[in-house]
XYZ file of C-alpha atoms in Angstrom:
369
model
C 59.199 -46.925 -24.541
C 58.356 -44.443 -27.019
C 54.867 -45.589 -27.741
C 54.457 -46.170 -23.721
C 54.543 -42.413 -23.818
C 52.861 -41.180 -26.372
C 50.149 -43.862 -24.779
C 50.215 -41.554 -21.517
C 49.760 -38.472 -22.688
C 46.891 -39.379 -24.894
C 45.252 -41.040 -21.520
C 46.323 -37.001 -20.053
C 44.821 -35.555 -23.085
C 41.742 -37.754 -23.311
C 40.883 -37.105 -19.060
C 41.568 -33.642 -19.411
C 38.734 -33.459 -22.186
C 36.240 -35.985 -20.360
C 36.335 -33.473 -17.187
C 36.335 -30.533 -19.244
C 32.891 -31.902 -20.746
C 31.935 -32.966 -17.575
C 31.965 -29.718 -16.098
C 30.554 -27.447 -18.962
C 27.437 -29.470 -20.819
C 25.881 -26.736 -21.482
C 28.811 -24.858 -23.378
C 29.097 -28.465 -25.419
C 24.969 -28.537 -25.912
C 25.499 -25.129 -27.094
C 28.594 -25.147 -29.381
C 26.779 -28.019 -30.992
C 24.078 -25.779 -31.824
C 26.577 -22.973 -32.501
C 25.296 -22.653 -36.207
C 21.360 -22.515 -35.390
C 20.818 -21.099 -31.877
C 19.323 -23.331 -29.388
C 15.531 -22.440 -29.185
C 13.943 -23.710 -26.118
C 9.966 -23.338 -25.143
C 9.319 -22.206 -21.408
C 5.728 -21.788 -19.785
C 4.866 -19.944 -16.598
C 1.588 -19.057 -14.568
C 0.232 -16.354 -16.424
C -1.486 -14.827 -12.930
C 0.984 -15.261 -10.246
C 2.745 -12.196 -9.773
C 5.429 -10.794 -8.863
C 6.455 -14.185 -10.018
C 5.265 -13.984 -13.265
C 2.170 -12.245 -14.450
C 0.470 -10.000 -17.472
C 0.626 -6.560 -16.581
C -1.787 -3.800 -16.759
C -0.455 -3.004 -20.225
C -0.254 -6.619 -21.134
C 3.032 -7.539 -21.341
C 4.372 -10.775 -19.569
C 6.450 -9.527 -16.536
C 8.038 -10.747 -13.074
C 10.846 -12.440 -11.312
C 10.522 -15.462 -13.387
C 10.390 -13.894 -16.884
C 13.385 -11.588 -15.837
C 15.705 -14.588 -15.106
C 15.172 -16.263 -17.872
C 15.288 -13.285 -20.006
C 19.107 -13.179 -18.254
C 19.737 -17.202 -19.236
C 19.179 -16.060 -22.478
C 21.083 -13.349 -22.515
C 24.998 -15.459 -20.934
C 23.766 -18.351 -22.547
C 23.291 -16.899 -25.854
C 19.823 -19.127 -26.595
C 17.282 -18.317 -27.867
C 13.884 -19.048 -25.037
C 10.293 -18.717 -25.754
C 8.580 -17.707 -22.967
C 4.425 -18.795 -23.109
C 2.026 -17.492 -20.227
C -0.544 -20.015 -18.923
C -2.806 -21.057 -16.242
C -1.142 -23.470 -13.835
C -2.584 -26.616 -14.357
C -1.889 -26.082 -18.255
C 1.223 -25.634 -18.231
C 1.817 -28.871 -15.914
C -0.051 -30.518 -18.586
C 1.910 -29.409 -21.213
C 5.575 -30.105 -19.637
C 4.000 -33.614 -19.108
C 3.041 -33.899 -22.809
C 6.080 -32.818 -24.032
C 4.287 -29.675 -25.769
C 7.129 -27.365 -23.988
C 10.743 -27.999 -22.487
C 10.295 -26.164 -19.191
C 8.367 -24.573 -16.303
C 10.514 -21.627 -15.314
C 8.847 -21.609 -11.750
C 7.845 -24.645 -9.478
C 7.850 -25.161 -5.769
C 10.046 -28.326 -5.219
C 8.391 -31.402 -3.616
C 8.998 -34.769 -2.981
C 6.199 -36.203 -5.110
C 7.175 -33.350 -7.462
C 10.686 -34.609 -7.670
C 9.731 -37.716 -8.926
C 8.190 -37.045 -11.690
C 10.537 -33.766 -12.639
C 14.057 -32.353 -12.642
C 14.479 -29.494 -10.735
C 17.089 -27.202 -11.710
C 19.505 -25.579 -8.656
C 16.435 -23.068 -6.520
C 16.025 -19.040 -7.616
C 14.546 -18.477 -4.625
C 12.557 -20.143 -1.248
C 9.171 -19.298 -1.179
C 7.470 -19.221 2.316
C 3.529 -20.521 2.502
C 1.123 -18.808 4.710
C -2.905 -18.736 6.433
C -4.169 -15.697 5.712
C -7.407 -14.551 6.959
C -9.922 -11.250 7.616
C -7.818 -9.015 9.667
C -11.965 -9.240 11.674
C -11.733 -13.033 12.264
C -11.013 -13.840 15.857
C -12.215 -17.654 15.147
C -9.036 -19.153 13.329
C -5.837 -18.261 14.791
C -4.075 -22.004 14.313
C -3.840 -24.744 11.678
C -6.948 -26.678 13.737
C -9.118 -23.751 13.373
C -9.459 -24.423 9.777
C -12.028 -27.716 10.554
C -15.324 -26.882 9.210
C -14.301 -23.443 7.325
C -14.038 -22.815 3.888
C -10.577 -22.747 2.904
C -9.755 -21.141 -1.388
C -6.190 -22.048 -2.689
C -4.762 -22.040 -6.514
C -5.853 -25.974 -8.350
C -2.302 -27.766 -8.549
C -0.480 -25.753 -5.863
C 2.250 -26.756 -3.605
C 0.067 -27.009 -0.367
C -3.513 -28.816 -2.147
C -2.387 -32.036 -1.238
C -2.065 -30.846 2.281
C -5.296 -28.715 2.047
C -7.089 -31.616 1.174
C -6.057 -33.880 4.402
C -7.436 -30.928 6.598
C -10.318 -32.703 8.794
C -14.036 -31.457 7.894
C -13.044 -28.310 5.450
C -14.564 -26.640 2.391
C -12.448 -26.397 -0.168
C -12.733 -23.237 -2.481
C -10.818 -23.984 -5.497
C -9.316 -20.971 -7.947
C -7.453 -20.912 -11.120
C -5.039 -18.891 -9.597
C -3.534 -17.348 -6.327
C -5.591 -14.209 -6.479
C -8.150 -15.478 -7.632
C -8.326 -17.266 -4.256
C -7.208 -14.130 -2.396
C -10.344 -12.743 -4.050
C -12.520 -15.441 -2.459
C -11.093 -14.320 1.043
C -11.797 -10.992 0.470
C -15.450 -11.387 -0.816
C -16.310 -13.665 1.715
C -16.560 -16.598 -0.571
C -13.995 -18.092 1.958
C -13.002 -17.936 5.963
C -9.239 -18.374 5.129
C -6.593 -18.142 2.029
C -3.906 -20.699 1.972
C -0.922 -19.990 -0.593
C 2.237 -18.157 -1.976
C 3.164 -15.740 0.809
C 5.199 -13.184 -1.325
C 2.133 -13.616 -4.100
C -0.091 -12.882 -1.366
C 1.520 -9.376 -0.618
C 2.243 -8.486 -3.654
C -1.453 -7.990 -4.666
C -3.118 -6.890 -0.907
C -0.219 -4.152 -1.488
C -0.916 -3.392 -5.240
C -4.714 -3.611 -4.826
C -4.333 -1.539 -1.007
C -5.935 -4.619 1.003
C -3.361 -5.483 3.012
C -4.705 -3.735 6.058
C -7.968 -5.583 5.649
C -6.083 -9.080 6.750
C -3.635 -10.733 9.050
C -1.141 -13.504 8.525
C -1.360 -16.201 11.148
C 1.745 -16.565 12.989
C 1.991 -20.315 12.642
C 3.711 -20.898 9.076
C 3.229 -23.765 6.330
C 6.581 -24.372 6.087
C 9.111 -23.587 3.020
C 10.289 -24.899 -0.088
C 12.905 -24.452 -2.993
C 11.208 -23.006 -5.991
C 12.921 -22.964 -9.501
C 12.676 -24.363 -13.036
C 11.667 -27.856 -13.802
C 12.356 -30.384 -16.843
C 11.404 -33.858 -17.476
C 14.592 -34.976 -17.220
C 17.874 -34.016 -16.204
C 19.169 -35.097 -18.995
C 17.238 -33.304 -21.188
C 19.377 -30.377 -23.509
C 16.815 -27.059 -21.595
C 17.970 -28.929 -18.029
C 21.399 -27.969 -18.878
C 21.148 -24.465 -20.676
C 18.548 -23.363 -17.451
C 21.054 -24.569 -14.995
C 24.568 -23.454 -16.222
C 22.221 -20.380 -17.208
C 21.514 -19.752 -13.341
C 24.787 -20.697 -12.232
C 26.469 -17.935 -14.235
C 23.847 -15.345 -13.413
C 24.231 -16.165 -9.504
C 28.076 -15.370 -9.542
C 27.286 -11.877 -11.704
C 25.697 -9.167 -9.900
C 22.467 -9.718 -12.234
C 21.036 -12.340 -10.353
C 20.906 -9.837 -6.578
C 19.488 -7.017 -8.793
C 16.753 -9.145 -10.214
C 15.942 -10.339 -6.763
C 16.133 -6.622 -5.220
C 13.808 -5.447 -8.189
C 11.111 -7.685 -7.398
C 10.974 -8.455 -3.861
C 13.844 -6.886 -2.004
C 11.758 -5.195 1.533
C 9.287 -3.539 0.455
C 7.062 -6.814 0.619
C 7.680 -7.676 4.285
C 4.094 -7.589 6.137
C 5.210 -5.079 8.848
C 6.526 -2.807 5.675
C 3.325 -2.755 4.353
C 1.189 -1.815 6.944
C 3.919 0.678 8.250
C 3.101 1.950 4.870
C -0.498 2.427 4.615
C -0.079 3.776 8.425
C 2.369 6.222 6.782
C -0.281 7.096 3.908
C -2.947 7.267 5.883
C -1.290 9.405 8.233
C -0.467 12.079 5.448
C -3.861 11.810 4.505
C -5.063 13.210 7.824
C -2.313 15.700 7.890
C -3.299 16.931 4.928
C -6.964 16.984 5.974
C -5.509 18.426 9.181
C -3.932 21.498 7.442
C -6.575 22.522 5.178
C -8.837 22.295 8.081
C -6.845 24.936 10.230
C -6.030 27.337 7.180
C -9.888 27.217 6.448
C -10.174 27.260 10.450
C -7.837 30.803 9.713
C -9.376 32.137 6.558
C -12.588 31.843 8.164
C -11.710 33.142 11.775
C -9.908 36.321 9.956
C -13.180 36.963 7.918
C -15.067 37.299 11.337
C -12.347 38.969 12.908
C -12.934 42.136 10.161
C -16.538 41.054 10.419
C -16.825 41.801 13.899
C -14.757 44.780 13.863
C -16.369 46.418 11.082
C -19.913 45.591 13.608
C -17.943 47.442 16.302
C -17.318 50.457 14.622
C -20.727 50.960 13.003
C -21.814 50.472 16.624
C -19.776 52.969 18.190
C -20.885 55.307 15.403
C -24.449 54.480 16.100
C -24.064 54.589 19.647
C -22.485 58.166 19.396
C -24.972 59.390 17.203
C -27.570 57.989 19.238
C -26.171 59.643 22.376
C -25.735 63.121 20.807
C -29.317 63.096 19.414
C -30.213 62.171 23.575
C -28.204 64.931 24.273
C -29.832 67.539 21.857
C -33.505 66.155 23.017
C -32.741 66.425 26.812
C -31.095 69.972 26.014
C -34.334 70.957 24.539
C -36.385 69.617 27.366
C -34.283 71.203 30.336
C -32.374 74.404 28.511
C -33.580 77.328 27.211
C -33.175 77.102 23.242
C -31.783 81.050 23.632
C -29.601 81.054 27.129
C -29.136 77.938 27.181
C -29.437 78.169 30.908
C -31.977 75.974 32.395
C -35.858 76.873 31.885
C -39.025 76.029 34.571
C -39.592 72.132 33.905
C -35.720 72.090 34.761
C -35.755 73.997 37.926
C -39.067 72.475 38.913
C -37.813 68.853 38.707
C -34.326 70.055 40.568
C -36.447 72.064 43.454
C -38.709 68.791 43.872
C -35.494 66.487 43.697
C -33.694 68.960 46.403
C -36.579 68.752 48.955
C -37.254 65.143 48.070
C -33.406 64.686 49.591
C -33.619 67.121 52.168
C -32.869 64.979 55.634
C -34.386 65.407 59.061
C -33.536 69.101 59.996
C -32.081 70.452 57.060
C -33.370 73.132 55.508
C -33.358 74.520 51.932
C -33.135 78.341 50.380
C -34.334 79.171 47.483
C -32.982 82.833 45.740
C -35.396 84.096 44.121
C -34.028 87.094 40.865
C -36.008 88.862 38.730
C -35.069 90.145 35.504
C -36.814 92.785 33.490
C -37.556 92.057 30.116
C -35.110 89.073 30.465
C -36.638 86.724 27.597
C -35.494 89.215 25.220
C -31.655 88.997 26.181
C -30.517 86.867 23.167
């Protein structure tokens, strides 16, 4: 009876542990590493921002490099994070030369050959094209056109079944934006949020439009070879425990929060271009004002050197016609004065009138002074 006891508990004891183990491999991956810290090797795109990408002051930034910069943090591992191109780094998760990819959009060819871990985000696929180009407005458009996408992305298979097209292959996602915007290619086909992120950074994204009919979605997140593979577990638990803390929402609001919605951004450069014609605006109507106060004296300081003129030429009028008509002594009038008046008087006289004329004489009267 005894030993029929002791028999069940150990079965309780021995399921309790099994589930326990079950439920947390990562905490038994780590504690078996308790004494030297798990080190695991993780590649990412180096170009593919706000993913992950090398900064203008070359340090290895984004999304991707914050998260797992957080794994490694509530895991307490240790994780090597190594910038490459795209196809390299596929290369080297297949070759065993690193442990993990911390970004990859999840496929169903993909998922056969990798283990995804649970999704960091959804990424959303897009046609972009010259905000000028009136000729491809749907998928079907795109026969006969020369289409530039990133080697080894998510939507090349696809590109490549497109009937009659060009292809313009790029290293990278902006490289391939590049091509758009050069006019190497008619149309852009890749990352969405990637595609934002640098028309906004590099003040483009009023040069294109989006078309309206998307490429569909997809899980993206970090892939192993196998799921049973000791990174599959840290990466996994890692984002689990990040998710239910508040660290995993700030990450996401750092990098992408609104601020790369389409509308946002050309509400924005509306908005900046719009200050930039106030501005121009202003300065134009306080020159407008500094100027049209400048004339305003100017025309006033004409006026009075006018009136002065004009007053100075009236009185020196005045003096000459005084000397003409006046006597410089009496100042009464002399003969030219009287003659002119007499000749004006008759000149006006009408039918029957008739004019006097009184007639004094003065002794010695041009020696009254």
């Amino acid at each position: 009876m005894k030993k029929g006891i002791l028999f069940i508990i150990m079965l309780v004891i021995a399921g309790i542990i099994i589930v326990h183990i079950a439920s947390n491999p990562a905490d038994e991956v780590r504690d078996n590493y308790s004494l030297n810290k798990v080190k695991i090797k993780v590649a990412g795109d180096y170009n593919f921002a706000p993913y992950e990408f090398i900064d203008k002051n070359g340090n290895y930034t984004g999304f991707n490099v914050d998260i797992m910069k957080a794994i490694e943090d509530t895991m307490d591992i240790e994780i090597e994070i190594i910038p490459m191109k795209w196809e390299e780094a596929i290369n080297a998760l297949i070759n065993k030369e690193i442990d993990a990819i911390q970004g990859m959009s999840k496929t169903e060819d993909r998922s056969n050959r990798f283990a995804f871990t649970q999704p960091t985000v959804i990424n959303y696929h897009a046609i972009i094209t010259l905000k000028d180009n009136d000729y491809i407005n749907t998928i079907d458009d795109l026969e006969g056109k020369r289409i530039s996408y990133q080697k080894g992305d998510v939507q090349e298979e696809r590109i490549k079944k497109f009937p009659n097209v060009f292809l313009v292959p790029k290293s990278d996602q902006i490289e391939g934006i590049k091509a758009l915007l050069e006019g190497e290619a008619d149309a852009f086909i890749g990352n969405r949020i990637t595609a934002l992120y640098f028309l906004n950074d590099s003040r483009n994204s009023d040069k294109v439009k989006i078309l309206d009919e998307p490429l569909g979605e997809t899980a993206y997140g970090p892939v192993t070879l196998s799921k049973d593979s000791v990174a599959y577990s840290l990466l996994n638990e890692g984002i689990t425990r990040i998710k239910k803390s508040r660290e995993y929402e700030d990450i996401y609001k750092r990098w992408f929060g609104d601020r790369l919605l389409f509308s946002n951004l050309i509400l924005k450069r509306f908005t900046d271009y719009a200050v930039a014609i106030a501005v121009v605006i202003v300065l134009l109507m306080i020159i407008f004002y500094i100027w049209n106060t400048k004339l305003k004296e100017e025309v006033s300081n004409r006026t009075k050197e006018l009136e002065i003129a004009y007053g100075e030429l009236k009185s020196q009028q005045d003096r000459i016609y005084a000397l003409a008509y006046y006597d410089s002594s009496t100042g009464l009038p002399n003969r030219i004065n009287f003659s002119e008046t007499l000749n004006k008087s008759i000149e006006n006289l009408g039918e029957g009138e008739k004019l006097a004329v009184l007639y004094l004489d003065f002794d010695k009267f041009k020696y009254i002074k």
